[in-house]
Amino acid sequence: MWNLWQSGFVRSLILDSALLPAAVTMLIVVAAYYKTRKYPGLRSTFWAAAILAGFLVGYALTYRDFSFPPRTVLSWLPWLALVGGIVVAIADHRRYQWWRYGARGLIAGAAAFVLLWPILRQETVLAAFFAWLTVAVLWSVLWFVLIPDQRDQKPAGTTLFVGAVGLALVAPLSGSILLAQFGAALAVVLAVALVFSLLMRGSRWDSPSADVGVLILGALMVDLRFYAGASMGVMVWLLVSLAVGAGVARILWHRGTSGQWAVLAPGLVSFPFMAVAGWMALQIYLASGGGY
């Protein structure tokens, strides 16, 4: 273990994609908890900011590109997460439910268009439209299913954590260590926020926190499919793992099940489907001559 730490590459991976993002998220989460005791309604906004800040620290240490206007597809990631997070957080505090759904659909559609633009401009108008529509609809539907209403969203956070771990495992097998680092950073900050929300009595994990997770994970999955070249089968299993986790969370909620079991069960049930995606990616990697 010490020999691994002595490797500059491994040490950089651990620090940039795990330890430093986790430390930033933890500091903001703890500060938010104590500073918002008198105003608990603000806590969800601060926790969402903690998740976003932790991920952006990992992004900055790994990719170091905050150019504006963005120069590459990955350069759009922090701006989409920041602007999208603000929009959905504002919509989340509106009285009517359709504000939240409208904001999510709008952000998913806009983000899909921005991320896919280098590919869309090379296609015919009809092909580009259907490609964009497919991604935007899948992203929106998954968003609605994962975060259905104003309830405590810890189960959604657990499912997103499993999805981020799956992306971190699949991405290097598809040829992108960079996306693997981003997936690891997202998984770590989600885990930190979830653990603290479970340890701090009475803490909720409200929609803005889950919204930020869906935004970042969705953008990374688009990059994984269209730019890292992950197979359609791998992507389907990753999407199925998220959908299964969301379905289990909804069933438990309708049955009135609460407590840590209701939080952990969606992730535990979705994990095997994520593992299938990883196994499939590994088989494709080995078949292509990967390894030695």
PDB file of C-alpha atoms in Angstrom:
ATOM      1  CA  MET A   1       0.000   0.000   0.000  1.00  0.00           C
ATOM      2  CA  TRP A   2       2.840   2.376   0.849  1.00  0.00           C
ATOM      3  CA  ASN A   3       4.497   1.556  -2.475  1.00  0.00           C
ATOM      4  CA  LEU A   4       1.325   2.575  -4.283  1.00  0.00           C
ATOM      5  CA  TRP A   5       1.265   5.886  -2.392  1.00  0.00           C
ATOM      6  CA  GLN A   6       4.876   6.487  -3.452  1.00  0.00           C
ATOM      7  CA  SER A   7       3.752   6.500  -7.078  1.00  0.00           C
ATOM      8  CA  GLY A   8       3.200  10.108  -8.139  1.00  0.00           C
ATOM      9  CA  PHE A   9       0.439   9.083 -10.562  1.00  0.00           C
ATOM     10  CA  VAL A  10      -1.511   7.073  -7.981  1.00  0.00           C
ATOM     11  CA  ARG A  11      -1.017   9.733  -5.315  1.00  0.00           C
ATOM     12  CA  SER A  12      -2.308  12.386  -7.709  1.00  0.00           C
ATOM     13  CA  LEU A  13      -5.357  10.276  -8.563  1.00  0.00           C
ATOM     14  CA  ILE A  14      -6.237   9.754  -4.900  1.00  0.00           C
ATOM     15  CA  LEU A  15      -5.683  13.369  -3.882  1.00  0.00           C
ATOM     16  CA  ASP A  16      -7.358  15.001  -6.877  1.00  0.00           C
ATOM     17  CA  SER A  17     -10.310  12.647  -7.283  1.00  0.00           C
ATOM     18  CA  ALA A  18     -11.030  11.642  -3.687  1.00  0.00           C
ATOM     19  CA  LEU A  19      -9.351  13.232  -0.686  1.00  0.00           C
ATOM     20  CA  LEU A  20      -9.454  16.928  -1.620  1.00  0.00           C
ATOM     21  CA  PRO A  21     -13.010  16.884  -3.061  1.00  0.00           C
ATOM     22  CA  ALA A  22     -14.137  14.984   0.049  1.00  0.00           C
ATOM     23  CA  ALA A  23     -12.456  17.501   2.367  1.00  0.00           C
ATOM     24  CA  VAL A  24     -14.078  20.492   0.648  1.00  0.00           C
ATOM     25  CA  THR A  25     -17.519  18.874   0.674  1.00  0.00           C
ATOM     26  CA  MET A  26     -17.175  17.893   4.335  1.00  0.00           C
ATOM     27  CA  LEU A  27     -16.134  21.388   5.416  1.00  0.00           C
ATOM     28  CA  ILE A  28     -19.047  23.064   3.637  1.00  0.00           C
ATOM     29  CA  VAL A  29     -21.587  20.474   4.819  1.00  0.00           C
ATOM     30  CA  VAL A  30     -20.530  20.801   8.463  1.00  0.00           C
ATOM     31  CA  ALA A  31     -20.414  24.600   8.275  1.00  0.00           C
ATOM     32  CA  ALA A  32     -23.837  24.679   6.617  1.00  0.00           C
ATOM     33  CA  TYR A  33     -25.328  22.416   9.280  1.00  0.00           C
ATOM     34  CA  TYR A  34     -24.237  24.651  12.157  1.00  0.00           C
ATOM     35  CA  LYS A  35     -24.792  27.971  10.411  1.00  0.00           C
ATOM     36  CA  THR A  36     -28.346  27.159   9.299  1.00  0.00           C
ATOM     37  CA  ARG A  37     -29.787  25.882  12.575  1.00  0.00           C
ATOM     38  CA  LYS A  38     -32.069  28.892  12.767  1.00  0.00           C
ATOM     39  CA  TYR A  39     -32.897  28.699   9.063  1.00  0.00           C
ATOM     40  CA  PRO A  40     -33.191  24.984   8.186  1.00  0.00           C
ATOM     41  CA  GLY A  41     -34.892  25.853   4.906  1.00  0.00           C
ATOM     42  CA  LEU A  42     -31.556  27.128   3.582  1.00  0.00           C
ATOM     43  CA  ARG A  43     -29.717  23.932   4.429  1.00  0.00           C
ATOM     44  CA  SER A  44     -30.636  22.123   1.214  1.00  0.00           C
ATOM     45  CA  THR A  45     -29.197  24.960  -0.862  1.00  0.00           C
ATOM     46  CA  PHE A  46     -25.908  24.898   1.064  1.00  0.00           C
ATOM     47  CA  TRP A  47     -25.651  21.128   0.808  1.00  0.00           C
ATOM     48  CA  ALA A  48     -26.179  21.301  -2.948  1.00  0.00           C
ATOM     49  CA  ALA A  49     -23.457  23.950  -3.071  1.00  0.00           C
ATOM     50  CA  ALA A  50     -21.176  21.620  -1.071  1.00  0.00           C
ATOM     51  CA  ILE A  51     -21.645  18.797  -3.585  1.00  0.00           C
ATOM     52  CA  LEU A  52     -21.057  21.155  -6.498  1.00  0.00           C
ATOM     53  CA  ALA A  53     -18.003  22.744  -4.859  1.00  0.00           C
ATOM     54  CA  GLY A  54     -16.465  19.380  -4.002  1.00  0.00           C
ATOM     55  CA  PHE A  55     -16.900  18.129  -7.548  1.00  0.00           C
ATOM     56  CA  LEU A  56     -15.544  21.344  -9.061  1.00  0.00           C
ATOM     57  CA  VAL A  57     -12.423  21.035  -6.883  1.00  0.00           C
ATOM     58  CA  GLY A  58     -11.876  17.576  -8.373  1.00  0.00           C
ATOM     59  CA  TYR A  59     -12.565  18.977 -11.846  1.00  0.00           C
ATOM     60  CA  ALA A  60     -10.132  21.857 -11.366  1.00  0.00           C
ATOM     61  CA  LEU A  61      -7.357  19.614 -10.087  1.00  0.00           C
ATOM     62  CA  THR A  62      -7.903  17.090 -12.879  1.00  0.00           C
ATOM     63  CA  TYR A  63      -8.797  19.135 -15.960  1.00  0.00           C
ATOM     64  CA  ARG A  64      -7.961  22.733 -14.980  1.00  0.00           C
ATOM     65  CA  ASP A  65     -10.131  24.367 -17.633  1.00  0.00           C
ATOM     66  CA  PHE A  66     -12.615  27.023 -16.565  1.00  0.00           C
ATOM     67  CA  SER A  67     -12.365  28.944 -19.831  1.00  0.00           C
ATOM     68  CA  PHE A  68     -15.290  31.048 -20.957  1.00  0.00           C
ATOM     69  CA  PRO A  69     -16.569  30.629 -23.544  1.00  0.00           C
ATOM     70  CA  PRO A  70     -15.732  26.936 -23.094  1.00  0.00           C
ATOM     71  CA  ARG A  71     -13.276  25.546 -25.624  1.00  0.00           C
ATOM     72  CA  THR A  72     -14.081  21.824 -25.368  1.00  0.00           C
ATOM     73  CA  VAL A  73     -17.042  19.640 -24.457  1.00  0.00           C
ATOM     74  CA  LEU A  74     -15.567  18.970 -21.019  1.00  0.00           C
ATOM     75  CA  SER A  75     -15.005  22.701 -20.549  1.00  0.00           C
ATOM     76  CA  TRP A  76     -18.792  23.111 -20.515  1.00  0.00           C
ATOM     77  CA  LEU A  77     -19.204  20.784 -17.536  1.00  0.00           C
ATOM     78  CA  PRO A  78     -18.675  23.263 -14.651  1.00  0.00           C
ATOM     79  CA  TRP A  79     -20.798  25.957 -16.294  1.00  0.00           C
ATOM     80  CA  LEU A  80     -23.675  23.589 -17.029  1.00  0.00           C
ATOM     81  CA  ALA A  81     -23.569  22.277 -13.465  1.00  0.00           C
ATOM     82  CA  LEU A  82     -23.415  25.775 -11.975  1.00  0.00           C
ATOM     83  CA  VAL A  83     -26.100  27.429 -14.108  1.00  0.00           C
ATOM     84  CA  GLY A  84     -28.327  24.356 -14.146  1.00  0.00           C
ATOM     85  CA  GLY A  85     -28.006  23.916 -10.392  1.00  0.00           C
ATOM     86  CA  ILE A  86     -29.030  27.525  -9.771  1.00  0.00           C
ATOM     87  CA  VAL A  87     -32.029  27.299 -12.106  1.00  0.00           C
ATOM     88  CA  VAL A  88     -33.420  24.087 -10.628  1.00  0.00           C
ATOM     89  CA  ALA A  89     -32.756  25.303  -7.067  1.00  0.00           C
ATOM     90  CA  ILE A  90     -34.827  28.426  -7.753  1.00  0.00           C
ATOM     91  CA  ALA A  91     -37.583  26.366  -9.386  1.00  0.00           C
ATOM     92  CA  ASP A  92     -37.579  23.972  -6.436  1.00  0.00           C
ATOM     93  CA  HIS A  93     -38.720  26.765  -4.131  1.00  0.00           C
ATOM     94  CA  ARG A  94     -41.704  27.665  -6.321  1.00  0.00           C
ATOM     95  CA  ARG A  95     -45.156  26.754  -5.129  1.00  0.00           C
ATOM     96  CA  TYR A  96     -46.278  24.829  -8.203  1.00  0.00           C
ATOM     97  CA  GLN A  97     -44.789  21.454  -9.142  1.00  0.00           C
ATOM     98  CA  TRP A  98     -44.693  22.206 -12.862  1.00  0.00           C
ATOM     99  CA  TRP A  99     -41.989  24.812 -12.243  1.00  0.00           C
ATOM    100  CA  ARG A 100     -39.641  22.052 -11.114  1.00  0.00           C
ATOM    101  CA  TYR A 101     -40.506  19.756 -14.005  1.00  0.00           C
ATOM    102  CA  GLY A 102     -40.230  22.559 -16.531  1.00  0.00           C
ATOM    103  CA  ALA A 103     -36.835  23.662 -15.212  1.00  0.00           C
ATOM    104  CA  ARG A 104     -35.482  20.112 -15.304  1.00  0.00           C
ATOM    105  CA  GLY A 105     -36.698  19.518 -18.844  1.00  0.00           C
ATOM    106  CA  LEU A 106     -35.283  22.852 -19.986  1.00  0.00           C
ATOM    107  CA  ILE A 107     -31.869  22.247 -18.433  1.00  0.00           C
ATOM    108  CA  ALA A 108     -31.688  18.658 -19.708  1.00  0.00           C
ATOM    109  CA  GLY A 109     -32.571  19.760 -23.240  1.00  0.00           C
ATOM    110  CA  ALA A 110     -30.142  22.689 -23.239  1.00  0.00           C
ATOM    111  CA  ALA A 111     -27.302  20.635 -21.719  1.00  0.00           C
ATOM    112  CA  ALA A 112     -27.849  17.801 -24.220  1.00  0.00           C
ATOM    113  CA  PHE A 113     -27.709  20.264 -27.117  1.00  0.00           C
ATOM    114  CA  VAL A 114     -24.512  21.926 -25.865  1.00  0.00           C
ATOM    115  CA  LEU A 115     -22.723  18.647 -25.167  1.00  0.00           C
ATOM    116  CA  LEU A 116     -23.762  17.043 -28.446  1.00  0.00           C
ATOM    117  CA  TRP A 117     -23.224  20.071 -30.681  1.00  0.00           C
ATOM    118  CA  PRO A 118     -19.837  18.927 -32.118  1.00  0.00           C
ATOM    119  CA  ILE A 119     -21.587  15.730 -33.285  1.00  0.00           C
ATOM    120  CA  LEU A 120     -24.950  17.241 -34.251  1.00  0.00           C
ATOM    121  CA  ARG A 121     -23.439  19.751 -36.664  1.00  0.00           C
ATOM    122  CA  GLN A 122     -21.961  16.906 -38.701  1.00  0.00           C
ATOM    123  CA  GLU A 123     -25.334  15.166 -39.155  1.00  0.00           C
ATOM    124  CA  THR A 124     -28.385  15.923 -41.231  1.00  0.00           C
ATOM    125  CA  VAL A 125     -31.005  18.093 -39.581  1.00  0.00           C
ATOM    126  CA  LEU A 126     -33.373  15.171 -39.032  1.00  0.00           C
ATOM    127  CA  ALA A 127     -30.690  12.849 -37.633  1.00  0.00           C
ATOM    128  CA  ALA A 128     -29.347  15.601 -35.373  1.00  0.00           C
ATOM    129  CA  PHE A 129     -32.830  16.384 -34.079  1.00  0.00           C
ATOM    130  CA  PHE A 130     -33.617  12.764 -33.207  1.00  0.00           C
ATOM    131  CA  ALA A 131     -30.226  12.281 -31.545  1.00  0.00           C
ATOM    132  CA  TRP A 132     -30.724  15.386 -29.413  1.00  0.00           C
ATOM    133  CA  LEU A 133     -34.355  14.504 -28.643  1.00  0.00           C
ATOM    134  CA  THR A 134     -33.446  10.977 -27.530  1.00  0.00           C
ATOM    135  CA  VAL A 135     -30.779  12.178 -25.111  1.00  0.00           C
ATOM    136  CA  ALA A 136     -32.889  15.071 -23.797  1.00  0.00           C
ATOM    137  CA  VAL A 137     -35.950  12.871 -23.191  1.00  0.00           C
ATOM    138  CA  LEU A 138     -33.955  10.082 -21.504  1.00  0.00           C
ATOM    139  CA  TRP A 139     -32.197  12.611 -19.284  1.00  0.00           C
ATOM    140  CA  SER A 140     -35.455  14.357 -18.362  1.00  0.00           C
ATOM    141  CA  VAL A 141     -37.390  11.152 -17.671  1.00  0.00           C
ATOM    142  CA  LEU A 142     -34.595   9.743 -15.540  1.00  0.00           C
ATOM    143  CA  TRP A 143     -34.463  13.032 -13.640  1.00  0.00           C
ATOM    144  CA  PHE A 144     -38.208  12.991 -12.959  1.00  0.00           C
ATOM    145  CA  VAL A 145     -38.144   9.343 -11.878  1.00  0.00           C
ATOM    146  CA  LEU A 146     -35.155   9.730  -9.573  1.00  0.00           C
ATOM    147  CA  ILE A 147     -36.446  12.899  -7.882  1.00  0.00           C
ATOM    148  CA  PRO A 148     -40.252  12.705  -7.966  1.00  0.00           C
ATOM    149  CA  ASP A 149     -41.286  15.352  -5.432  1.00  0.00           C
ATOM    150  CA  GLN A 150     -40.360  17.258  -2.279  1.00  0.00           C
ATOM    151  CA  ARG A 151     -39.645  14.206  -0.111  1.00  0.00           C
ATOM    152  CA  ASP A 152     -36.268  13.483   1.510  1.00  0.00           C
ATOM    153  CA  GLN A 153     -34.002  12.499  -1.382  1.00  0.00           C
ATOM    154  CA  LYS A 154     -31.393  10.351   0.393  1.00  0.00           C
ATOM    155  CA  PRO A 155     -32.508   7.236  -1.578  1.00  0.00           C
ATOM    156  CA  ALA A 156     -31.953   9.159  -4.818  1.00  0.00           C
ATOM    157  CA  GLY A 157     -28.521  10.157  -3.553  1.00  0.00           C
ATOM    158  CA  THR A 158     -27.645   6.514  -2.858  1.00  0.00           C
ATOM    159  CA  THR A 159     -28.734   5.514  -6.365  1.00  0.00           C
ATOM    160  CA  LEU A 160     -26.723   8.355  -7.897  1.00  0.00           C
ATOM    161  CA  PHE A 161     -23.693   7.256  -5.883  1.00  0.00           C
ATOM    162  CA  VAL A 162     -23.922   3.761  -7.381  1.00  0.00           C
ATOM    163  CA  GLY A 163     -24.274   5.289 -10.853  1.00  0.00           C
ATOM    164  CA  ALA A 164     -21.181   7.453 -10.318  1.00  0.00           C
ATOM    165  CA  VAL A 165     -19.186   4.427  -9.129  1.00  0.00           C
ATOM    166  CA  GLY A 166     -20.309   2.534 -12.217  1.00  0.00           C
ATOM    167  CA  LEU A 167     -19.212   5.354 -14.482  1.00  0.00           C
ATOM    168  CA  ALA A 168     -15.835   5.530 -12.723  1.00  0.00           C
ATOM    169  CA  LEU A 169     -15.355   1.788 -13.367  1.00  0.00           C
ATOM    170  CA  VAL A 170     -16.596   1.738 -16.953  1.00  0.00           C
ATOM    171  CA  ALA A 171     -14.876   4.897 -18.228  1.00  0.00           C
ATOM    172  CA  PRO A 172     -11.240   3.677 -18.115  1.00  0.00           C
ATOM    173  CA  LEU A 173     -12.275   0.445 -19.837  1.00  0.00           C
ATOM    174  CA  SER A 174     -13.764   2.638 -22.578  1.00  0.00           C
ATOM    175  CA  GLY A 175     -10.526   4.586 -22.897  1.00  0.00           C
ATOM    176  CA  SER A 176     -11.133   7.643 -20.728  1.00  0.00           C
ATOM    177  CA  ILE A 177      -9.241   7.898 -17.443  1.00  0.00           C
ATOM    178  CA  LEU A 178     -10.346  11.527 -17.252  1.00  0.00           C
ATOM    179  CA  LEU A 179     -14.046  10.614 -17.101  1.00  0.00           C
ATOM    180  CA  ALA A 180     -13.170   7.939 -14.547  1.00  0.00           C
ATOM    181  CA  GLN A 181     -11.602  10.628 -12.346  1.00  0.00           C
ATOM    182  CA  PHE A 182     -14.680  12.819 -12.701  1.00  0.00           C
ATOM    183  CA  GLY A 183     -16.929   9.868 -11.828  1.00  0.00           C
ATOM    184  CA  ALA A 184     -14.810   9.071  -8.787  1.00  0.00           C
ATOM    185  CA  ALA A 185     -14.917  12.699  -7.613  1.00  0.00           C
ATOM    186  CA  LEU A 186     -18.720  12.754  -7.964  1.00  0.00           C
ATOM    187  CA  ALA A 187     -19.074   9.438  -6.110  1.00  0.00           C
ATOM    188  CA  VAL A 188     -16.890  10.693  -3.259  1.00  0.00           C
ATOM    189  CA  VAL A 189     -18.711  13.991  -2.740  1.00  0.00           C
ATOM    190  CA  LEU A 190     -22.108  12.265  -2.888  1.00  0.00           C
ATOM    191  CA  ALA A 191     -20.921   9.711  -0.343  1.00  0.00           C
ATOM    192  CA  VAL A 192     -19.646  12.415   2.023  1.00  0.00           C
ATOM    193  CA  ALA A 193     -22.917  14.349   1.831  1.00  0.00           C
ATOM    194  CA  LEU A 194     -24.983  11.200   2.360  1.00  0.00           C
ATOM    195  CA  VAL A 195     -22.941   9.973   5.310  1.00  0.00           C
ATOM    196  CA  PHE A 196     -23.187  13.321   7.059  1.00  0.00           C
ATOM    197  CA  SER A 197     -26.909  13.560   6.359  1.00  0.00           C
ATOM    198  CA  LEU A 198     -27.334  10.165   8.045  1.00  0.00           C
ATOM    199  CA  LEU A 199     -25.128  11.043  11.016  1.00  0.00           C
ATOM    200  CA  MET A 200     -26.687  14.434  11.686  1.00  0.00           C
ATOM    201  CA  ARG A 201     -30.051  13.833  13.301  1.00  0.00           C
ATOM    202  CA  GLY A 202     -32.951  15.441  11.505  1.00  0.00           C
ATOM    203  CA  SER A 203     -30.933  16.300   8.394  1.00  0.00           C
ATOM    204  CA  ARG A 204     -32.727  16.054   5.081  1.00  0.00           C
ATOM    205  CA  TRP A 205     -31.128  15.559   1.687  1.00  0.00           C
ATOM    206  CA  ASP A 206     -33.454  17.715  -0.348  1.00  0.00           C
ATOM    207  CA  SER A 207     -34.027  18.057  -4.077  1.00  0.00           C
ATOM    208  CA  PRO A 208     -31.309  20.633  -4.928  1.00  0.00           C
ATOM    209  CA  SER A 209     -28.599  18.212  -3.771  1.00  0.00           C
ATOM    210  CA  ALA A 210     -30.012  15.373  -5.876  1.00  0.00           C
ATOM    211  CA  ASP A 211     -30.562  17.748  -8.812  1.00  0.00           C
ATOM    212  CA  VAL A 212     -26.878  18.660  -8.868  1.00  0.00           C
ATOM    213  CA  GLY A 213     -25.980  14.963  -8.828  1.00  0.00           C
ATOM    214  CA  VAL A 214     -28.301  14.212 -11.762  1.00  0.00           C
ATOM    215  CA  LEU A 215     -26.908  17.152 -13.716  1.00  0.00           C
ATOM    216  CA  ILE A 216     -23.277  16.134 -13.325  1.00  0.00           C
ATOM    217  CA  LEU A 217     -23.819  12.394 -13.737  1.00  0.00           C
ATOM    218  CA  GLY A 218     -26.008  12.954 -16.796  1.00  0.00           C
ATOM    219  CA  ALA A 219     -23.365  15.136 -18.462  1.00  0.00           C
ATOM    220  CA  LEU A 220     -20.672  12.547 -17.730  1.00  0.00           C
ATOM    221  CA  MET A 221     -22.815   9.756 -19.172  1.00  0.00           C
ATOM    222  CA  VAL A 222     -23.368  11.744 -22.374  1.00  0.00           C
ATOM    223  CA  ASP A 223     -19.609  12.208 -22.673  1.00  0.00           C
ATOM    224  CA  LEU A 224     -19.031   8.518 -21.918  1.00  0.00           C
ATOM    225  CA  ARG A 225     -21.338   7.372 -24.716  1.00  0.00           C
ATOM    226  CA  PHE A 226     -20.606   9.870 -27.471  1.00  0.00           C
ATOM    227  CA  TYR A 227     -16.969  10.814 -26.870  1.00  0.00           C
ATOM    228  CA  ALA A 228     -15.416   7.924 -24.942  1.00  0.00           C
ATOM    229  CA  GLY A 229     -17.250   5.423 -27.134  1.00  0.00           C
ATOM    230  CA  ALA A 230     -18.863   3.250 -24.458  1.00  0.00           C
ATOM    231  CA  SER A 231     -21.071   0.587 -26.030  1.00  0.00           C
ATOM    232  CA  MET A 232     -24.837   0.884 -26.110  1.00  0.00           C
ATOM    233  CA  GLY A 233     -25.169  -2.251 -23.975  1.00  0.00           C
ATOM    234  CA  VAL A 234     -22.995  -0.782 -21.228  1.00  0.00           C
ATOM    235  CA  MET A 235     -24.981   2.447 -21.243  1.00  0.00           C
ATOM    236  CA  VAL A 236     -28.304   0.574 -21.100  1.00  0.00           C
ATOM    237  CA  TRP A 237     -27.207  -1.335 -17.994  1.00  0.00           C
ATOM    238  CA  LEU A 238     -26.032   1.873 -16.325  1.00  0.00           C
ATOM    239  CA  LEU A 239     -29.401   3.482 -17.056  1.00  0.00           C
ATOM    240  CA  VAL A 240     -31.237   0.384 -15.838  1.00  0.00           C
ATOM    241  CA  SER A 241     -29.316   0.483 -12.543  1.00  0.00           C
ATOM    242  CA  LEU A 242     -30.469   4.077 -11.980  1.00  0.00           C
ATOM    243  CA  ALA A 243     -34.062   3.276 -12.964  1.00  0.00           C
ATOM    244  CA  VAL A 244     -34.182   0.224 -10.681  1.00  0.00           C
ATOM    245  CA  GLY A 245     -32.867   2.244  -7.747  1.00  0.00           C
ATOM    246  CA  ALA A 246     -35.507   4.904  -8.356  1.00  0.00           C
ATOM    247  CA  GLY A 247     -38.240   2.258  -8.608  1.00  0.00           C
ATOM    248  CA  VAL A 248     -37.226   0.589  -5.337  1.00  0.00           C
ATOM    249  CA  ALA A 249     -37.144   3.967  -3.582  1.00  0.00           C
ATOM    250  CA  ARG A 250     -40.661   4.733  -4.757  1.00  0.00           C
ATOM    251  CA  ILE A 251     -42.007   1.332  -3.676  1.00  0.00           C
ATOM    252  CA  LEU A 252     -40.516   1.710  -0.196  1.00  0.00           C
ATOM    253  CA  TRP A 253     -41.915   5.210   0.103  1.00  0.00           C
ATOM    254  CA  HIS A 254     -45.435   4.089  -0.833  1.00  0.00           C
ATOM    255  CA  ARG A 255     -45.204   1.304   1.762  1.00  0.00           C
ATOM    256  CA  GLY A 256     -44.198   3.804   4.406  1.00  0.00           C
ATOM    257  CA  THR A 257     -40.775   2.251   4.958  1.00  0.00           C
ATOM    258  CA  SER A 258     -38.314   4.673   6.504  1.00  0.00           C
ATOM    259  CA  GLY A 259     -34.938   4.732   8.211  1.00  0.00           C
ATOM    260  CA  GLN A 260     -31.547   3.677   6.953  1.00  0.00           C
ATOM    261  CA  TRP A 261     -32.943   0.631   5.141  1.00  0.00           C
ATOM    262  CA  ALA A 262     -35.063   2.864   2.916  1.00  0.00           C
ATOM    263  CA  VAL A 263     -31.940   4.912   2.133  1.00  0.00           C
ATOM    264  CA  LEU A 264     -29.573   2.020   1.450  1.00  0.00           C
ATOM    265  CA  ALA A 265     -31.927  -0.426  -0.289  1.00  0.00           C
ATOM    266  CA  PRO A 266     -32.145   1.444  -3.638  1.00  0.00           C
ATOM    267  CA  GLY A 267     -28.364   1.490  -3.918  1.00  0.00           C
ATOM    268  CA  LEU A 268     -28.012  -2.156  -2.910  1.00  0.00           C
ATOM    269  CA  VAL A 269     -30.608  -3.279  -5.440  1.00  0.00           C
ATOM    270  CA  SER A 270     -29.162  -1.141  -8.248  1.00  0.00           C
ATOM    271  CA  PHE A 271     -25.588  -2.296  -7.577  1.00  0.00           C
ATOM    272  CA  PRO A 272     -25.856  -5.673  -9.396  1.00  0.00           C
ATOM    273  CA  PHE A 273     -27.074  -3.939 -12.560  1.00  0.00           C
ATOM    274  CA  MET A 274     -24.155  -1.525 -12.365  1.00  0.00           C
ATOM    275  CA  ALA A 275     -21.837  -4.514 -11.900  1.00  0.00           C
ATOM    276  CA  VAL A 276     -23.221  -6.043 -15.109  1.00  0.00           C
ATOM    277  CA  ALA A 277     -22.341  -2.822 -16.944  1.00  0.00           C
ATOM    278  CA  GLY A 278     -18.799  -3.020 -15.557  1.00  0.00           C
ATOM    279  CA  TRP A 279     -18.471  -6.696 -16.492  1.00  0.00           C
ATOM    280  CA  MET A 280     -19.705  -5.994 -20.024  1.00  0.00           C
ATOM    281  CA  ALA A 281     -17.259  -3.093 -20.410  1.00  0.00           C
ATOM    282  CA  LEU A 282     -14.436  -5.355 -19.202  1.00  0.00           C
ATOM    283  CA  GLN A 283     -15.321  -8.061 -21.743  1.00  0.00           C
ATOM    284  CA  ILE A 284     -15.352  -5.507 -24.574  1.00  0.00           C
ATOM    285  CA  TYR A 285     -12.024  -4.138 -23.367  1.00  0.00           C
ATOM    286  CA  LEU A 286     -10.399  -7.579 -23.265  1.00  0.00           C
ATOM    287  CA  ALA A 287     -11.855  -8.553 -26.641  1.00  0.00           C
ATOM    288  CA  SER A 288     -10.376  -5.429 -28.212  1.00  0.00           C
ATOM    289  CA  GLY A 289      -6.896  -6.424 -27.071  1.00  0.00           C
ATOM    290  CA  GLY A 290      -6.792  -4.258 -23.972  1.00  0.00           C
ATOM    291  CA  GLY A 291      -4.438  -5.039 -21.125  1.00  0.00           C
ATOM    292  CA  TYR A 292      -1.068  -6.375 -22.189  1.00  0.00           C
TER     293      TYR A 292
END
